[in-house]
Amino acid sequence: MSLSNDSEKATTPSASDPSLLNQSGKNSSKVVCAHCSSIIIQDNIAQLVDNRSFDLPLIYQKKEAPSLEKEALSAWWVVDDMFHFENVGFTNAHEGMKYLTCADCEIGPIGFVDLETKRNFVSLERVLHK
């Protein structure tokens, strides 16, 4: 299958989309990188949390911006064990935060690590589902 066919089949549903979850309450489809289509999370691994607000840095920053630009996001795939990811990179801790990136294309952040609970949060808006 070509990359363009994969991209056409991938979607970015909203957190209220019932097709996101399977019968066990986990992700019903694979979560893939929006830029290179690498698998980030296999199906039936992550839980959906749609009420946790977090300001995640923008993927593309303006060079003239005086500080790190962020956007408020609230819908997340939560992965409790970092070893359940397929292709995720972890940044070094910076100002008390660790961010998640695609390990293949290194685009990110696509999410963050809660250093207190060690839970990993991947933004629904920064990935695709197929």
CSV table of C-alpha atoms in Angstrom, one decimal, residues 35-113:
chain,number,residue,atom,x,y,z
A,35,HIS,CA,3.4,13.4,9.3
A,36,CYS,CA,5.0,10.0,8.4
A,37,SER,CA,2.2,7.5,9.2
A,38,SER,CA,4.4,5.5,11.6
A,39,ILE,CA,2.4,3.5,14.1
A,40,ILE,CA,2.6,5.2,17.5
A,41,ILE,CA,0.1,3.0,19.4
A,42,GLN,CA,-1.4,-0.3,18.4
A,43,ASP,CA,-5.1,-0.8,18.8
A,44,ASN,CA,-6.5,-1.8,22.2
A,45,ILE,CA,-3.7,-0.2,24.2
A,46,ALA,CA,-4.7,3.4,25.3
A,47,GLN,CA,-7.6,4.9,27.2
A,48,LEU,CA,-9.3,8.1,26.2
A,49,VAL,CA,-9.2,11.1,28.6
A,50,ASP,CA,-11.1,14.1,27.2
A,51,ASN,CA,-11.1,16.4,30.3
A,52,ARG,CA,-7.5,17.1,31.1
A,53,SER,CA,-6.4,20.5,29.8
A,54,PHE,CA,-2.7,20.9,29.1
A,55,ASP,CA,-0.8,23.6,27.1
A,56,LEU,CA,1.4,21.6,24.6
A,57,PRO,CA,4.0,23.5,22.7
A,58,LEU,CA,3.2,24.0,19.0
A,59,ILE,CA,5.0,21.7,16.6
A,60,TYR,CA,6.1,24.6,14.5
A,61,GLN,CA,7.3,27.7,16.3
A,62,LYS,CA,7.7,31.2,14.9
A,63,LYS,CA,11.3,32.3,14.9
A,64,GLU,CA,10.4,35.8,16.0
A,65,ALA,CA,8.2,34.6,18.9
A,66,PRO,CA,9.6,35.9,22.2
A,67,SER,CA,8.6,32.7,24.0
A,68,LEU,CA,7.5,29.1,23.4
A,69,GLU,CA,4.1,29.2,21.7
A,70,LYS,CA,1.6,26.7,23.1
A,71,GLU,CA,-1.9,25.5,22.5
A,72,ALA,CA,-4.4,24.3,25.0
A,73,LEU,CA,-5.5,20.7,24.3
A,74,SER,CA,-7.8,18.5,26.3
A,75,ALA,CA,-8.3,15.1,24.5
A,76,TRP,CA,-5.6,12.5,25.1
A,77,TRP,CA,-4.8,8.9,24.5
A,78,VAL,CA,-3.3,7.7,27.8
A,79,VAL,CA,-0.7,5.0,27.9
A,80,ASP,CA,0.3,3.8,31.3
A,81,ASP,CA,3.5,1.9,30.3
A,82,MET,CA,6.1,3.5,28.0
A,83,PHE,CA,6.9,0.1,26.7
A,84,HIS,CA,3.4,-0.1,25.1
A,85,PHE,CA,4.3,2.4,22.5
A,86,GLU,CA,5.5,1.4,19.0
A,87,ASN,CA,7.5,4.4,17.8
A,88,VAL,CA,7.7,7.2,20.3
A,89,GLY,CA,10.7,9.3,21.4
A,90,PHE,CA,11.0,10.9,24.8
A,91,THR,CA,12.7,14.3,25.3
A,92,ASN,CA,15.0,14.9,28.2
A,93,ALA,CA,13.2,16.7,31.1
A,94,HIS,CA,13.0,20.4,30.5
A,95,GLU,CA,11.5,22.7,33.1
A,96,GLY,CA,9.9,19.7,34.8
A,97,MET,CA,8.3,18.3,31.6
A,98,LYS,CA,9.1,15.4,29.2
A,99,TYR,CA,7.5,15.6,25.7
A,100,LEU,CA,6.7,12.8,23.3
A,101,THR,CA,7.7,12.8,19.6
A,102,CYS,CA,7.4,10.4,16.7
A,103,ALA,CA,10.5,8.3,16.9
A,104,ASP,CA,10.7,7.9,13.1
A,105,CYS,CA,10.3,11.5,11.8
A,106,GLU,CA,11.1,13.2,15.2
A,107,ILE,CA,8.1,15.6,14.7
A,108,GLY,CA,6.6,16.7,17.9
A,109,PRO,CA,5.6,17.2,20.5
A,110,ILE,CA,2.7,14.9,20.1
A,111,GLY,CA,2.2,14.6,23.8
A,112,PHE,CA,3.8,14.7,27.2
A,113,VAL,CA,4.7,12.5,30.2
